[in-house]
Amino acid sequence: MKQLTVVLFLFFSFNADAQESMLGKKSPELAFDKILNFEKTQANLADFQGKVVILDFWATWCSPCLKSFPQLEQLQAKFRDDVQVMTITDDPEERIKIFLEKRKMMLPIAIDETRALADIFPHGTIPHAVVIDKSGIVTVIATPSELSEELISKILSGQEVHIEEKKDVINFDPSLPISENENFTYQITITPYKDGFPSYSNSTGGDGPYKGRRILATNLSARSLFEIACQFPARTRTIVEVSDLSNFEWSRKNAVCFEIIVPEELGNQRFEIMKQQLDIYFDYQPVIEERVRPVKVLQRIKGTETKITESKKETEASAIPGSRGFSMKGSSIEKLANFLEGSMHKPVVDETNLQGLYDLEIPWYNENPGQIHEELKKFGMEMIDADRKIQVLVIKDK
């Protein structure tokens, strides 16, 4: 097929089921059965009677969650006698103990491995904050960044507060077309921000019928969409040179959902087609250039033996990045460099000169990114700061 059969642009409001709202309702009794970093190891909501209770759902792998802690700690300190912040995670106790060894924390942590508490206040994305007033009424459901001192002061004084509820689409299924239309030959969907959808992307098409011929991106900024289309890593190698930078800040106003599903014979062209559609939709153009930039250089430590296992010939190649670490088998060091780049949020250039295929597992701690240097030393490697000429994605006004 040389020509497209159908091109469908849809601009619509998507009505997906969100969680049943607890806003304005009496909170049920809550049991915090295992608490770390607190004066008590167990507690109930009733123990905080007469206080405003802030529940903060989070995880160690969630960088935005960690960034919200200072604000919550400030609120706890400011309203020490009238507010109780309780952070809640389904991470296991062992992981949280490691977290506390590496990061100073001023808030209690309730372990919710069974998600009993999370099920009472369903949510699809974290961080997720719930504010319960002194009479036990759920007054706010939002992100922690929206919990200002002014807001908490109003709740404490019994005033009404009006803040848009954070509504997550619990049944969000990225394997389905966001248009809800499954009868098509060729489909392109572009919509504004979708309330409740996560910021998400997948350019492989998944393992289902759209494998290798679909790109899905939900609630992302123009910058992220251009990075996907140009197959550049998120943020680390992108330079935005436009007259109005505010258009590239993530917000509901700026966020876009984009999906393209093409026939199998056009699968390899899906990124180029995405670029064409972005060129129509936005007043910006992406240009790939070579520029000298500050980078992290991954290299072997001089005078130190490189302790890395070469893969056996029959090893099936795999490289699995994650928020808690990286595992690879039968893969090149470039895969490790890519993981480090995404985790360090800075370009990483591989200068190890290790040309083989290797097996390697290395942990990552969001609460202490600097720990990665000690982990690399165990393999006889290090990262140093330097300047290198690298390819960058430059986004410019047309």
Tab-separated table of N, CA, C and O in Angstrom, residues 31-143:
chain	number	residue	atom	x	y	z
A	31	ALA	N	-7.618	2.223	59.047
A	31	ALA	CA	-6.660	1.546	59.918
A	31	ALA	C	-5.276	1.606	59.286
A	31	ALA	O	-5.076	1.102	58.173
A	32	PHE	N	-4.354	2.229	59.973
A	32	PHE	CA	-2.959	2.264	59.546
A	32	PHE	C	-2.226	1.177	60.344
A	32	PHE	O	-1.761	1.417	61.459
A	33	ASP	N	-2.171	-0.018	59.770
A	33	ASP	CA	-1.738	-1.188	60.535
A	33	ASP	C	-0.232	-1.289	60.729
A	33	ASP	O	0.226	-1.965	61.650
A	34	LYS	N	0.525	-0.643	59.862
A	34	LYS	CA	1.985	-0.691	59.990
A	34	LYS	C	2.544	0.673	59.604
A	34	LYS	O	2.510	1.061	58.442
A	35	ILE	N	3.065	1.391	60.593
A	35	ILE	CA	3.577	2.741	60.359
A	35	ILE	C	5.058	2.780	60.707
A	35	ILE	O	5.474	2.317	61.773
A	36	LEU	N	5.839	3.343	59.819
A	36	LEU	CA	7.256	3.574	60.063
A	36	LEU	C	7.496	5.076	60.230
A	36	LEU	O	6.711	5.898	59.757
A	37	ASN	N	8.579	5.402	60.909
A	37	ASN	CA	9.004	6.795	61.043
A	37	ASN	C	7.988	7.641	61.810
A	37	ASN	O	7.745	8.802	61.496
A	38	PHE	N	7.385	7.045	62.838
A	38	PHE	CA	6.334	7.731	63.593
A	38	PHE	C	6.384	7.281	65.044
A	38	PHE	O	6.987	6.252	65.374
A	39	GLU	N	5.734	8.036	65.902
A	39	GLU	CA	5.717	7.703	67.327
A	39	GLU	C	4.916	6.448	67.627
A	39	GLU	O	5.090	5.813	68.675
A	40	LYS	N	3.999	6.093	66.712
A	40	LYS	CA	3.204	4.869	66.856
A	40	LYS	C	3.483	3.949	65.675
A	40	LYS	O	3.778	4.402	64.572
A	41	THR	N	3.363	2.658	65.904
A	41	THR	CA	3.515	1.695	64.806
A	41	THR	C	2.167	1.329	64.196
A	41	THR	O	2.116	0.726	63.126
A	42	GLN	N	1.083	1.688	64.885
A	42	GLN	CA	-0.265	1.471	64.381
A	42	GLN	C	-1.140	2.653	64.801
A	42	GLN	O	-0.894	3.290	65.831
A	43	ALA	N	-2.158	2.918	64.010
A	43	ALA	CA	-3.084	3.993	64.355
A	43	ALA	C	-4.363	3.835	63.553
A	43	ALA	O	-4.416	3.077	62.562
A	44	ASN	N	-5.394	4.545	63.987
A	44	ASN	CA	-6.652	4.632	63.265
A	44	ASN	C	-6.954	6.098	62.986
A	44	ASN	O	-6.405	6.999	63.661
A	45	LEU	N	-7.834	6.349	62.044
A	45	LEU	CA	-8.217	7.728	61.745
A	45	LEU	C	-8.768	8.413	62.995
A	45	LEU	O	-8.510	9.593	63.237
A	46	ALA	N	-9.495	7.635	63.804
A	46	ALA	CA	-10.093	8.208	65.019
A	46	ALA	C	-9.039	8.750	65.984
A	46	ALA	O	-9.331	9.634	66.796
A	47	ASP	N	-7.818	8.232	65.903
A	47	ASP	CA	-6.751	8.717	66.782
A	47	ASP	C	-6.398	10.171	66.501
A	47	ASP	O	-5.780	10.833	67.344
A	48	PHE	N	-6.769	10.661	65.322
A	48	PHE	CA	-6.451	12.039	64.939
A	48	PHE	C	-7.695	12.923	64.956
A	48	PHE	O	-7.772	13.929	64.244
A	49	GLN	N	-8.676	12.522	65.767
A	49	GLN	CA	-9.914	13.277	65.873
A	49	GLN	C	-9.618	14.724	66.269
A	49	GLN	O	-8.802	14.995	67.143
A	50	GLY	N	-10.295	15.650	65.616
A	50	GLY	CA	-10.079	17.067	65.883
A	50	GLY	C	-8.976	17.681	65.046
A	50	GLY	O	-8.730	18.883	65.135
A	51	LYS	N	-8.317	16.853	64.221
A	51	LYS	CA	-7.264	17.351	63.340
A	51	LYS	C	-7.695	17.199	61.878
A	51	LYS	O	-8.524	16.345	61.538
A	52	VAL	N	-7.122	18.028	61.043
A	52	VAL	CA	-7.225	17.808	59.599
A	52	VAL	C	-6.188	16.757	59.229
A	52	VAL	O	-5.016	16.870	59.622
A	53	VAL	N	-6.618	15.726	58.513
A	53	VAL	CA	-5.727	14.631	58.132
A	53	VAL	C	-5.468	14.688	56.630
A	53	VAL	O	-6.415	14.757	55.833
A	54	ILE	N	-4.201	14.699	56.268
A	54	ILE	CA	-3.801	14.684	54.860
A	54	ILE	C	-3.217	13.320	54.547
A	54	ILE	O	-2.220	12.898	55.152
A	55	LEU	N	-3.849	12.600	53.627
A	55	LEU	CA	-3.340	11.318	53.163
A	55	LEU	C	-2.589	11.536	51.856
A	55	LEU	O	-3.126	12.150	50.928
A	56	ASP	N	-1.366	11.056	51.794
A	56	ASP	CA	-0.550	11.226	50.578
A	56	ASP	C	-0.129	9.857	50.074
A	56	ASP	O	0.691	9.176	50.698
A	57	PHE	N	-0.716	9.427	48.960
A	57	PHE	CA	-0.379	8.131	48.364
A	57	PHE	C	0.829	8.313	47.447
A	57	PHE	O	0.829	9.182	46.571
A	58	TRP	N	1.847	7.461	47.627
A	58	TRP	CA	3.111	7.649	46.913
A	58	TRP	C	3.836	6.311	46.768
A	58	TRP	O	3.380	5.275	47.238
A	59	ALA	N	4.998	6.342	46.104
A	59	ALA	CA	5.864	5.163	45.977
A	59	ALA	C	7.299	5.642	45.808
A	59	ALA	O	7.547	6.759	45.337
A	60	THR	N	8.240	4.803	46.177
A	60	THR	CA	9.653	5.185	46.090
A	60	THR	C	10.102	5.400	44.657
A	60	THR	O	11.053	6.135	44.407
A	61	TRP	N	9.444	4.750	43.689
A	61	TRP	CA	9.853	4.877	42.289
A	61	TRP	C	9.272	6.133	41.629
A	61	TRP	O	9.576	6.426	40.474
A	62	CYS	N	8.434	6.862	42.342
A	62	CYS	CA	7.722	8.013	41.775
A	62	CYS	C	8.465	9.300	42.113
A	62	CYS	O	8.349	9.825	43.230
A	63	SER	N	9.209	9.840	41.150
A	63	SER	CA	9.980	11.067	41.386
A	63	SER	C	9.098	12.253	41.773
A	63	SER	O	9.445	13.000	42.697
A	64	PRO	N	7.948	12.493	41.105
A	64	PRO	CA	7.090	13.607	41.537
A	64	PRO	C	6.615	13.453	42.978
A	64	PRO	O	6.402	14.450	43.669
A	65	CYS	N	6.452	12.205	43.425
A	65	CYS	CA	6.043	11.976	44.817
A	65	CYS	C	7.109	12.489	45.775
A	65	CYS	O	6.806	13.158	46.773
A	66	LEU	N	8.368	12.175	45.476
A	66	LEU	CA	9.456	12.602	46.354
A	66	LEU	C	9.577	14.124	46.356
A	66	LEU	O	9.887	14.732	47.386
A	67	LYS	N	9.322	14.738	45.212
A	67	LYS	CA	9.419	16.193	45.123
A	67	LYS	C	8.336	16.892	45.942
A	67	LYS	O	8.490	18.061	46.303
A	68	SER	N	7.249	16.193	46.217
A	68	SER	CA	6.157	16.816	46.977
A	68	SER	C	6.387	16.752	48.484
A	68	SER	O	5.709	17.451	49.244
A	69	PHE	N	7.338	15.948	48.933
A	69	PHE	CA	7.541	15.784	50.372
A	69	PHE	C	7.916	17.082	51.102
A	69	PHE	O	7.386	17.352	52.171
A	70	PRO	N	8.839	17.897	50.569
A	70	PRO	CA	9.176	19.130	51.298
A	70	PRO	C	7.957	20.008	51.578
A	70	PRO	O	7.838	20.581	52.670
A	71	GLN	N	7.061	20.111	50.616
A	71	GLN	CA	5.858	20.928	50.822
A	71	GLN	C	4.986	20.327	51.919
A	71	GLN	O	4.462	21.048	52.775
A	72	LEU	N	4.826	19.009	51.914
A	72	LEU	CA	4.024	18.355	52.943
A	72	LEU	C	4.684	18.483	54.313
A	72	LEU	O	3.997	18.661	55.335
A	73	GLU	N	5.999	18.399	54.332
A	73	GLU	CA	6.719	18.565	55.596
A	73	GLU	C	6.556	19.976	56.145
A	73	GLU	O	6.423	20.173	57.362
A	74	GLN	N	6.524	20.957	55.258
A	74	GLN	CA	6.313	22.338	55.685
A	74	GLN	C	4.914	22.516	56.273
A	74	GLN	O	4.730	23.212	57.277
A	75	LEU	N	3.930	21.885	55.634
A	75	LEU	CA	2.566	21.959	56.157
A	75	LEU	C	2.474	21.316	57.537
A	75	LEU	O	1.825	21.847	58.442
A	76	GLN	N	3.134	20.160	57.700
A	76	GLN	CA	3.107	19.483	58.984
A	76	GLN	C	3.744	20.345	60.074
A	76	GLN	O	3.244	20.439	61.198
A	77	ALA	N	4.861	20.989	59.728
A	77	ALA	CA	5.541	21.849	60.698
A	77	ALA	C	4.727	23.103	61.002
A	77	ALA	O	4.643	23.535	62.156
A	78	LYS	N	4.116	23.681	59.987
A	78	LYS	CA	3.348	24.915	60.149
A	78	LYS	C	2.124	24.686	61.036
A	78	LYS	O	1.792	25.514	61.900
A	79	PHE	N	1.432	23.573	60.811
A	79	PHE	CA	0.192	23.287	61.534
A	79	PHE	C	0.373	22.076	62.450
A	79	PHE	O	-0.465	21.173	62.485
A	80	ARG	N	1.454	22.072	63.171
A	80	ARG	CA	1.882	20.920	63.968
A	80	ARG	C	0.773	20.360	64.864
A	80	ARG	O	0.589	19.147	64.961
A	81	ASP	N	0.018	21.225	65.508
A	81	ASP	CA	-0.979	20.776	66.480
A	81	ASP	C	-2.349	20.517	65.860
A	81	ASP	O	-3.238	19.974	66.538
A	82	ASP	N	-2.536	20.909	64.634
A	82	ASP	CA	-3.879	20.844	64.033
A	82	ASP	C	-3.973	19.958	62.795
A	82	ASP	O	-5.072	19.731	62.287
A	83	VAL	N	-2.845	19.494	62.289
A	83	VAL	CA	-2.827	18.711	61.051
A	83	VAL	C	-1.967	17.464	61.245
A	83	VAL	O	-0.944	17.524	61.937
A	84	GLN	N	-2.408	16.366	60.667
A	84	GLN	CA	-1.573	15.169	60.631
A	84	GLN	C	-1.448	14.695	59.190
A	84	GLN	O	-2.441	14.353	58.554
A	85	VAL	N	-0.230	14.721	58.691
A	85	VAL	CA	0.053	14.165	57.367
A	85	VAL	C	0.411	12.699	57.548
A	85	VAL	O	1.257	12.352	58.372
A	86	MET	N	-0.231	11.841	56.773
A	86	MET	CA	0.091	10.415	56.779
A	86	MET	C	0.386	9.991	55.344
A	86	MET	O	-0.491	10.003	54.490
A	87	THR	N	1.642	9.662	55.065
A	87	THR	CA	1.974	9.182	53.725
A	87	THR	C	1.704	7.684	53.662
A	87	THR	O	1.879	6.971	54.656
A	88	ILE	N	1.267	7.223	52.501
A	88	ILE	CA	0.822	5.835	52.344
A	88	ILE	C	1.452	5.247	51.090
A	88	ILE	O	1.376	5.845	50.013
A	89	THR	N	2.061	4.084	51.212
A	89	THR	CA	2.698	3.435	50.065
A	89	THR	C	2.444	1.936	50.082
A	89	THR	O	2.293	1.341	51.155
A	90	ASP	N	2.393	1.345	48.895
A	90	ASP	CA	2.291	-0.115	48.831
A	90	ASP	C	3.653	-0.769	48.629
A	90	ASP	O	3.737	-1.976	48.413
A	91	ASP	N	4.714	0.031	48.713
A	91	ASP	CA	6.052	-0.552	48.716
A	91	ASP	C	6.223	-1.405	49.977
A	91	ASP	O	5.695	-1.056	51.037
A	92	PRO	N	6.975	-2.509	49.891
A	92	PRO	CA	7.163	-3.356	51.077
A	92	PRO	C	7.988	-2.658	52.151
A	92	PRO	O	8.757	-1.733	51.871
A	93	GLU	N	7.835	-3.136	53.376
A	93	GLU	CA	8.531	-2.536	54.513
A	93	GLU	C	10.038	-2.529	54.306
A	93	GLU	O	10.710	-1.553	54.648
A	94	GLU	N	10.583	-3.603	53.728
A	94	GLU	CA	12.037	-3.693	53.528
A	94	GLU	C	12.529	-2.569	52.619
A	94	GLU	O	13.583	-1.974	52.848
A	95	ARG	N	11.755	-2.268	51.570
A	95	ARG	CA	12.139	-1.197	50.643
A	95	ARG	C	12.079	0.156	51.346
A	95	ARG	O	12.950	1.013	51.138
A	96	ILE	N	11.081	0.364	52.178
A	96	ILE	CA	10.938	1.640	52.867
A	96	ILE	C	12.065	1.833	53.876
A	96	ILE	O	12.562	2.959	54.071
A	97	LYS	N	12.505	0.767	54.502
A	97	LYS	CA	13.620	0.890	55.448
A	97	LYS	C	14.897	1.327	54.725
A	97	LYS	O	15.664	2.144	55.244
A	98	ILE	N	15.113	0.800	53.527
A	98	ILE	CA	16.260	1.243	52.720
A	98	ILE	C	16.087	2.707	52.351
A	98	ILE	O	17.036	3.502	52.409
A	99	PHE	N	14.859	3.074	51.976
A	99	PHE	CA	14.552	4.467	51.627
A	99	PHE	C	14.914	5.397	52.784
A	99	PHE	O	15.555	6.440	52.593
A	100	LEU	N	14.532	5.024	53.992
A	100	LEU	CA	14.773	5.876	55.153
A	100	LEU	C	16.252	5.944	55.523
A	100	LEU	O	16.697	6.918	56.132
A	101	GLU	N	17.010	4.933	55.138
A	101	GLU	CA	18.454	4.968	55.372
A	101	GLU	C	19.130	5.990	54.460
A	101	GLU	O	20.170	6.553	54.802
A	102	LYS	N	18.522	6.226	53.287
A	102	LYS	CA	19.159	7.056	52.273
A	102	LYS	C	18.562	8.455	52.177
A	102	LYS	O	19.140	9.321	51.522
A	103	ARG	N	17.407	8.670	52.808
A	103	ARG	CA	16.754	9.978	52.696
A	103	ARG	C	16.118	10.356	54.026
A	103	ARG	O	15.339	9.580	54.581
A	104	LYS	N	16.420	11.522	54.516
A	104	LYS	CA	15.811	12.002	55.748
A	104	LYS	C	14.356	12.319	55.484
A	104	LYS	O	14.016	13.005	54.534
A	105	MET	N	13.484	11.802	56.337
A	105	MET	CA	12.046	11.946	56.142
A	105	MET	C	11.412	12.419	57.444
A	105	MET	O	11.673	11.856	58.507
A	106	MET	N	10.581	13.451	57.357
A	106	MET	CA	9.977	14.027	58.552
A	106	MET	C	8.516	13.611	58.721
A	106	MET	O	7.840	14.097	59.627
A	107	LEU	N	8.038	12.718	57.863
A	107	LEU	CA	6.630	12.333	57.879
A	107	LEU	C	6.482	10.838	58.154
A	107	LEU	O	7.350	10.048	57.794
A	108	PRO	N	5.370	10.431	58.760
A	108	PRO	CA	5.121	8.994	58.958
A	108	PRO	C	4.815	8.303	57.637
A	108	PRO	O	4.283	8.923	56.703
A	109	ILE	N	5.134	7.033	57.565
A	109	ILE	CA	4.897	6.241	56.355
A	109	ILE	C	4.061	5.024	56.734
A	109	ILE	O	4.518	4.145	57.486
A	110	ALA	N	2.852	4.954	56.215
A	110	ALA	CA	1.984	3.806	56.443
A	110	ALA	C	2.174	2.809	55.301
A	110	ALA	O	2.065	3.177	54.129
A	111	ILE	N	2.474	1.560	55.658
A	111	ILE	CA	2.659	0.511	54.659
A	111	ILE	C	1.291	-0.070	54.294
A	111	ILE	O	0.537	-0.516	55.166
A	112	ASP	N	0.980	-0.079	53.014
A	112	ASP	CA	-0.331	-0.522	52.524
A	112	ASP	C	-0.151	-1.531	51.397
A	112	ASP	O	-0.677	-1.343	50.297
A	113	GLU	N	0.599	-2.600	51.674
A	113	GLU	CA	0.896	-3.582	50.627
A	113	GLU	C	-0.352	-4.229	50.057
A	113	GLU	O	-0.399	-4.587	48.880
A	114	THR	N	-1.374	-4.405	50.870
A	114	THR	CA	-2.617	-5.020	50.389
A	114	THR	C	-3.505	-4.012	49.664
A	114	THR	O	-4.537	-4.386	49.119
A	115	ARG	N	-3.124	-2.750	49.683
A	115	ARG	CA	-3.861	-1.645	49.052
A	115	ARG	C	-5.263	-1.480	49.644
A	115	ARG	O	-6.183	-1.003	48.988
A	116	ALA	N	-5.416	-1.827	50.911
A	116	ALA	CA	-6.704	-1.653	51.577
A	116	ALA	C	-7.079	-0.174	51.653
A	116	ALA	O	-8.236	0.201	51.432
A	117	LEU	N	-6.093	0.672	51.950
A	117	LEU	CA	-6.358	2.107	52.017
A	117	LEU	C	-6.526	2.711	50.630
A	117	LEU	O	-7.388	3.563	50.405
A	118	ALA	N	-5.693	2.255	49.685
A	118	ALA	CA	-5.786	2.758	48.309
A	118	ALA	C	-7.137	2.420	47.690
A	118	ALA	O	-7.665	3.196	46.880
A	119	ASP	N	-7.712	1.281	48.068
A	119	ASP	CA	-9.009	0.886	47.515
A	119	ASP	C	-10.142	1.764	48.034
A	119	ASP	O	-11.185	1.906	47.392
A	120	ILE	N	-9.959	2.342	49.216
A	120	ILE	CA	-10.982	3.240	49.757
A	120	ILE	C	-10.994	4.557	48.987
A	120	ILE	O	-12.055	5.167	48.778
A	121	PHE	N	-9.798	4.978	48.571
A	121	PHE	CA	-9.663	6.215	47.787
A	121	PHE	C	-9.008	5.866	46.449
A	121	PHE	O	-7.818	6.120	46.250
A	122	PRO	N	-9.760	5.250	45.523
A	122	PRO	CA	-9.174	4.766	44.272
A	122	PRO	C	-8.531	5.893	43.471
A	122	PRO	O	-9.035	7.020	43.424
A	123	HIS	N	-7.411	5.572	42.852
A	123	HIS	CA	-6.713	6.544	42.013
A	123	HIS	C	-5.874	5.790	40.999
A	123	HIS	O	-5.490	4.644	41.218
A	124	GLY	N	-5.600	6.443	39.898
A	124	GLY	CA	-4.820	5.820	38.836
A	124	GLY	C	-3.401	6.332	38.751
A	124	GLY	O	-2.536	5.687	38.179
A	125	THR	N	-3.155	7.526	39.297
A	125	THR	CA	-1.824	8.120	39.239
A	125	THR	C	-1.431	8.631	40.621
A	125	THR	O	-2.294	8.971	41.445
A	126	ILE	N	-0.131	8.655	40.857
A	126	ILE	CA	0.408	9.228	42.091
A	126	ILE	C	1.427	10.292	41.721
A	126	ILE	O	1.967	10.258	40.617
A	127	PRO	N	1.649	11.270	42.639
A	127	PRO	CA	1.079	11.381	43.977
A	127	PRO	C	-0.404	11.727	43.954
A	127	PRO	O	-0.886	12.380	43.031
A	128	HIS	N	-1.080	11.263	44.998
A	128	HIS	CA	-2.525	11.455	45.116
A	128	HIS	C	-2.809	11.837	46.558
A	128	HIS	O	-2.461	11.095	47.478
A	129	ALA	N	-3.425	12.992	46.760
A	129	ALA	CA	-3.651	13.490	48.109
A	129	ALA	C	-5.138	13.583	48.427
A	129	ALA	O	-5.948	13.982	47.579
A	130	VAL	N	-5.474	13.207	49.647
A	130	VAL	CA	-6.846	13.296	50.152
A	130	VAL	C	-6.802	14.072	51.465
A	130	VAL	O	-6.013	13.741	52.351
A	131	VAL	N	-7.651	15.099	51.592
A	131	VAL	CA	-7.707	15.898	52.813
A	131	VAL	C	-9.038	15.637	53.509
A	131	VAL	O	-10.107	15.810	52.907
A	132	ILE	N	-8.972	15.227	54.762
A	132	ILE	CA	-10.152	14.944	55.581
A	132	ILE	C	-10.227	16.009	56.676
A	132	ILE	O	-9.260	16.198	57.424
A	133	ASP	N	-11.338	16.713	56.743
A	133	ASP	CA	-11.420	17.810	57.708
A	133	ASP	C	-11.642	17.294	59.128
A	133	ASP	O	-11.730	16.088	59.373
A	134	LYS	N	-11.754	18.225	60.082
A	134	LYS	CA	-11.825	17.862	61.498
A	134	LYS	C	-13.070	17.050	61.839
A	134	LYS	O	-13.085	16.325	62.829
A	135	SER	N	-14.111	17.157	61.019
A	135	SER	CA	-15.332	16.387	61.264
A	135	SER	C	-15.362	15.080	60.490
A	135	SER	O	-16.363	14.368	60.502
A	136	GLY	N	-14.267	14.775	59.789
A	136	GLY	CA	-14.175	13.499	59.086
A	136	GLY	C	-14.692	13.521	57.665
A	136	GLY	O	-14.827	12.463	57.039
A	137	ILE	N	-14.961	14.713	57.112
A	137	ILE	CA	-15.468	14.831	55.741
A	137	ILE	C	-14.302	14.983	54.772
A	137	ILE	O	-13.372	15.767	55.011
A	138	VAL	N	-14.362	14.235	53.665
A	138	VAL	CA	-13.345	14.363	52.623
A	138	VAL	C	-13.581	15.691	51.912
A	138	VAL	O	-14.588	15.885	51.235
A	139	THR	N	-12.632	16.596	52.078
A	139	THR	CA	-12.810	17.978	51.620
A	139	THR	C	-12.067	18.269	50.326
A	139	THR	O	-12.502	19.097	49.523
A	140	VAL	N	-10.938	17.608	50.121
A	140	VAL	CA	-10.111	17.848	48.939
A	140	VAL	C	-9.565	16.515	48.436
A	140	VAL	O	-9.127	15.672	49.227
A	141	ILE	N	-9.599	16.329	47.119
A	141	ILE	CA	-8.902	15.236	46.442
A	141	ILE	C	-8.107	15.891	45.329
A	141	ILE	O	-8.674	16.446	44.387
A	142	ALA	N	-6.784	15.873	45.454
A	142	ALA	CA	-5.951	16.661	44.541
A	142	ALA	C	-4.554	16.058	44.487
A	142	ALA	O	-4.335	14.922	44.918
A	143	THR	N	-3.622	16.809	43.929
A	143	THR	CA	-2.214	16.447	44.020
A	143	THR	C	-1.613	17.242	45.178
A	143	THR	O	-2.092	18.336	45.502
